[in-house]
PDB file of C-alpha atoms in Angstrom:
ATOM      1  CA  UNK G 705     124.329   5.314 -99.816  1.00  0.00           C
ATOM      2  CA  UNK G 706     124.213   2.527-101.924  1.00  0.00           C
ATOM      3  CA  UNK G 707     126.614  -0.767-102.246  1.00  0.00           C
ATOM      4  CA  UNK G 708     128.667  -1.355-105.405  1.00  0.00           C
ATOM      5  CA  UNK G 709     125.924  -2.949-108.178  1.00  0.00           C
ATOM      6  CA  UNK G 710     123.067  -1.428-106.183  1.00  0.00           C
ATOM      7  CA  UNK G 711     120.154  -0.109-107.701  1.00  0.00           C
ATOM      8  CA  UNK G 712     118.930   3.410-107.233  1.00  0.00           C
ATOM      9  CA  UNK G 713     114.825   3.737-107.576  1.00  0.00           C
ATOM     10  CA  UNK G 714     113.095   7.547-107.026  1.00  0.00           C
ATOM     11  CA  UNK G 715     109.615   8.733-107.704  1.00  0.00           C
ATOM     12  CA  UNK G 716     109.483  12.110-109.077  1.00  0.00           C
ATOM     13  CA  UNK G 717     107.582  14.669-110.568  1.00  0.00           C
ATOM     14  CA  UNK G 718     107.819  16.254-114.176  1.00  0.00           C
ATOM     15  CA  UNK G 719     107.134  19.928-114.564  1.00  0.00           C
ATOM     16  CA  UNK G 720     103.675  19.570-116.050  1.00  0.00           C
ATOM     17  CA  UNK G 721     102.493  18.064-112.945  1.00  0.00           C
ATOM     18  CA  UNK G 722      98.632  19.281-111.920  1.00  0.00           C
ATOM     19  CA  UNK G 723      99.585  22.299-114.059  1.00  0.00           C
ATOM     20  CA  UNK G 724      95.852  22.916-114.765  1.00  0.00           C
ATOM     21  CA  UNK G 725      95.331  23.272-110.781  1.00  0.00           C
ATOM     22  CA  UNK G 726      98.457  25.921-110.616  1.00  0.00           C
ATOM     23  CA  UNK G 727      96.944  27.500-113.895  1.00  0.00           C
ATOM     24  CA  UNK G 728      93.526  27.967-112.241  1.00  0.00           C
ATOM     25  CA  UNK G 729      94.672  29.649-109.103  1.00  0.00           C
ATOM     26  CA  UNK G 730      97.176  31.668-110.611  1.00  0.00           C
ATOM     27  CA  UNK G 731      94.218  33.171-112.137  1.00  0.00           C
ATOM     28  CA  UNK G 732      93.143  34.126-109.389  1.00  0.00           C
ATOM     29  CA  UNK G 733      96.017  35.644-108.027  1.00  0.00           C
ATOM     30  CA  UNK G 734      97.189  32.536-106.011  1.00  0.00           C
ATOM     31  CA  UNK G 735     100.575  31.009-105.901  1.00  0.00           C
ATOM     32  CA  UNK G 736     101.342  28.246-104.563  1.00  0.00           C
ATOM     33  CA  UNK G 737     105.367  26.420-105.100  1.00  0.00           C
ATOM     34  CA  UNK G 738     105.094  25.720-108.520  1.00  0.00           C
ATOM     35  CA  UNK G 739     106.078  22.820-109.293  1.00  0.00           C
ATOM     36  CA  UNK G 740     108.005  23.404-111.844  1.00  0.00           C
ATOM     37  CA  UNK G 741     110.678  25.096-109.090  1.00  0.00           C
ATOM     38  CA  UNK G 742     111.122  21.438-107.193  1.00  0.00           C
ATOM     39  CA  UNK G 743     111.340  19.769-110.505  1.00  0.00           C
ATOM     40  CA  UNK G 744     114.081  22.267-111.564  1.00  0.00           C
ATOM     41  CA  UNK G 745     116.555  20.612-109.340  1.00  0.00           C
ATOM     42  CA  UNK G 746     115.539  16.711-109.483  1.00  0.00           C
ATOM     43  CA  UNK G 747     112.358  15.858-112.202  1.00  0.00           C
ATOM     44  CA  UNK G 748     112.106  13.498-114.655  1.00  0.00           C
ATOM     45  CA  UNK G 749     113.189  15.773-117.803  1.00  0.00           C
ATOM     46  CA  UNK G 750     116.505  16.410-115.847  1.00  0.00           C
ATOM     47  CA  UNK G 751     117.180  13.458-113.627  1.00  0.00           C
ATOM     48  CA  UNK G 752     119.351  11.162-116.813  1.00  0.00           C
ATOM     49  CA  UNK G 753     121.593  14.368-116.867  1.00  0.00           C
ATOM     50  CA  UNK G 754     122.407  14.474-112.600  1.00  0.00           C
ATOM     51  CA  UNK G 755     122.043  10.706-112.315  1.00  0.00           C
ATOM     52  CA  UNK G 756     124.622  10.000-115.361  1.00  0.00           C
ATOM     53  CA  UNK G 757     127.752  11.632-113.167  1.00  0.00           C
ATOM     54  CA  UNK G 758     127.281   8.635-110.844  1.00  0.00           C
ATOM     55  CA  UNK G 759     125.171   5.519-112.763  1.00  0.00           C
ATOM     56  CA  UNK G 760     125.876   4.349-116.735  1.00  0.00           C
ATOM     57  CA  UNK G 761     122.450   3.158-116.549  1.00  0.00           C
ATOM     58  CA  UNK G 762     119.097   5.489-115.921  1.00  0.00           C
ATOM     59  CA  UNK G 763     116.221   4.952-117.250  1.00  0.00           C
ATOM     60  CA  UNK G 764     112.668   6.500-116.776  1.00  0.00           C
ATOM     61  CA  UNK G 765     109.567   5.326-116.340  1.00  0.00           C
ATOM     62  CA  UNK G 766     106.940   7.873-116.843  1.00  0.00           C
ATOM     63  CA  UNK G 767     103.082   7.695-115.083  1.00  0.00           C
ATOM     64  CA  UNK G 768     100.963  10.172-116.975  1.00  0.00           C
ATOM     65  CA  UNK G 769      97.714   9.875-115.374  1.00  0.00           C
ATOM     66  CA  UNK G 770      94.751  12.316-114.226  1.00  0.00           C
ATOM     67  CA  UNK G 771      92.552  13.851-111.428  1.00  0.00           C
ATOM     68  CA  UNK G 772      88.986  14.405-112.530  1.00  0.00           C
ATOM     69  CA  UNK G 773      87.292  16.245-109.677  1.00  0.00           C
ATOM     70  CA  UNK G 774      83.756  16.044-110.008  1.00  0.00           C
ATOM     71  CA  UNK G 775      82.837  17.778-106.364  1.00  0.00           C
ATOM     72  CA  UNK G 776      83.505  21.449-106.474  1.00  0.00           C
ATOM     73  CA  UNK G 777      84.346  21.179-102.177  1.00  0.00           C
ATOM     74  CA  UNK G 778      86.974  18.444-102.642  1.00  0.00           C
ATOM     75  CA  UNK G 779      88.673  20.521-105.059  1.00  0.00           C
ATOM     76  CA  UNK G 780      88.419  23.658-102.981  1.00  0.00           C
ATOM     77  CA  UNK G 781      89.415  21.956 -99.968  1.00  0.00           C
ATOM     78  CA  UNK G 782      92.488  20.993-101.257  1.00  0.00           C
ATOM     79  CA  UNK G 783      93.592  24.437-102.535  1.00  0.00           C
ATOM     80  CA  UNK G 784      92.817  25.481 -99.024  1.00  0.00           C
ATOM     81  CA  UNK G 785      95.074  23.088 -97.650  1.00  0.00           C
ATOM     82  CA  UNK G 786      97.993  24.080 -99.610  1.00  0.00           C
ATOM     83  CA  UNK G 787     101.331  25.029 -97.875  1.00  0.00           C
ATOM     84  CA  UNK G 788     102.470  28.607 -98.759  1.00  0.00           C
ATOM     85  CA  UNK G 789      98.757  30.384 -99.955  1.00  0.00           C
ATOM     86  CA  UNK G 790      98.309  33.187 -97.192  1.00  0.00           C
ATOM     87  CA  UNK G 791      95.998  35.293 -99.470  1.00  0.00           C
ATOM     88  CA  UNK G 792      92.663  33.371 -99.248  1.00  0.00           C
ATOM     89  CA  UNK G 793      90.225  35.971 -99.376  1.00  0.00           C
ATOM     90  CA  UNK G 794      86.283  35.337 -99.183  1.00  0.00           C
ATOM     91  CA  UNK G 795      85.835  37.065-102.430  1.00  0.00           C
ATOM     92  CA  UNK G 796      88.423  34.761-104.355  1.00  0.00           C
ATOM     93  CA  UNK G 797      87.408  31.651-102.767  1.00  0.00           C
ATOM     94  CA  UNK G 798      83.724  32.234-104.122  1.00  0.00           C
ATOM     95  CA  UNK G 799      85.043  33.264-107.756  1.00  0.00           C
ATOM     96  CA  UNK G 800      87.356  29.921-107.757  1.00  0.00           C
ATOM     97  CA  UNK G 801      84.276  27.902-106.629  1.00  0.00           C
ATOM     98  CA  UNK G 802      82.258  29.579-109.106  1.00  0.00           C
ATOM     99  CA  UNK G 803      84.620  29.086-112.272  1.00  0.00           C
ATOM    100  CA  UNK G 804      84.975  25.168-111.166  1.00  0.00           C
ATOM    101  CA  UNK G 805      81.089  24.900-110.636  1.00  0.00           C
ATOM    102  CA  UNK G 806      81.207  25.638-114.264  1.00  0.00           C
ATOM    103  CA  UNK G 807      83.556  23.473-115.333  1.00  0.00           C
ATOM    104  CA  UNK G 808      81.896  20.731-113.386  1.00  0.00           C
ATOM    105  CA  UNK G 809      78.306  21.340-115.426  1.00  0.00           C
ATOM    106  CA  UNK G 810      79.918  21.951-118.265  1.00  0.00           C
ATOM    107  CA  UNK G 811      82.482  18.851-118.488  1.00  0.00           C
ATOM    108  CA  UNK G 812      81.012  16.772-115.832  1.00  0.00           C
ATOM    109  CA  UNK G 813      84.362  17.642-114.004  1.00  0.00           C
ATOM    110  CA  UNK G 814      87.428  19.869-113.477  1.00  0.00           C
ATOM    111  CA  UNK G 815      90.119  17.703-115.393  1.00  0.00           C
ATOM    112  CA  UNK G 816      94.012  17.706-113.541  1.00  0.00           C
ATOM    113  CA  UNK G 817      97.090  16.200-115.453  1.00  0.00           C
ATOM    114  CA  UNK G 818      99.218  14.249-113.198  1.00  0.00           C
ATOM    115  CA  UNK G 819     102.776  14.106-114.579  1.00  0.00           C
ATOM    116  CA  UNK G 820     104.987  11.430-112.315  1.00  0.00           C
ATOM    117  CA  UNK G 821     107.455   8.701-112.815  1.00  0.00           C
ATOM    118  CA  UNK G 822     109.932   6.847-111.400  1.00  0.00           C
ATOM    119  CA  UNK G 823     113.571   7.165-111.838  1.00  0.00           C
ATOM    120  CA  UNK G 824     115.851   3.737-111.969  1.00  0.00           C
ATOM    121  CA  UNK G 825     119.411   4.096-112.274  1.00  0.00           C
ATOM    122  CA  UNK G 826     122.429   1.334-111.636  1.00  0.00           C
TER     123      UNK G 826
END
C-alpha cells in the first residue's frame, strides 16, 4: 500500500516481448505462456488505463532492447528450461537446433526483441 503522495514504480512487459522466440517454437509445435496472456492483465499498452482509477499521473517509460544469441546451445537451453513445455521431443529439439544453426550462419545470430518498461504513477 502506498502513503498519500507516494509514488508507485513497476517493471513490466509489453506484448511484443521475445515474440521472435514464441514465434520460433510455435513453429514447431511448442507453446509456452505467451506473453501476450500476462501482459493482457497488467503491460505497458494497458497499464495508463488500470493505473488512472487510482493515480492522475502515469507515465511510461519504455526499454526496447534485444537478445542476439550467437550460440545455438544457449538458445536451446533456455527453451528447455521453460515452465509449461511438456512436449520436448528428440525429433523437434534437433529441427529447432537446426533452423537456429541457420540463422546463426546466416545472420551471425538468432535476433530476440525485448519489449519492457517501467510503469511510474503518483
Amino acid at each position: 500500500m502506498l502513503k498519500p503522495g507516494g509514488y508507485l514504480c513497476a517493471a513490466t512487459n509489453g506484448s511484443q516481448h521475445m515474440e521472435d522466440l514464441y514465434d520460433l517454437m510455435n513453429g514447431f509445435g511448442l507453446h509456452a505462456a505467451p506473453m501476450h496472456s500476462f501482459t493482457s492483465r497488467y503491460g505497458l499498452e494497458n497499464a495508463p488505463g488500470i493505473l488512472a482509477a487510482c493515480f492522475e499521473h502515469v507515465k511510461i517509460i519504455p526499454f526496447i532492447d534485444g537478445l542476439f544469441v550467437t550460440e545455438t546451445k544457449a538458445l536451446m537451453d533456455y527453451i528447455q528450461s521453460m515452465v509449461g513445455i511438456s512436449n520436448f521431443t528428440d525429433s523437434v529439439i534437433t529441427e529447432i537446433e537446426r533452423t537456429v544453426e541457420m540463422e546463426i550462419q546466416a545472420k551471425g545470430g538468432f535476433a530476440i526483441r525485448k519489449v519492457s518498461g517501467v510503469v511510474l504513477a503518483w
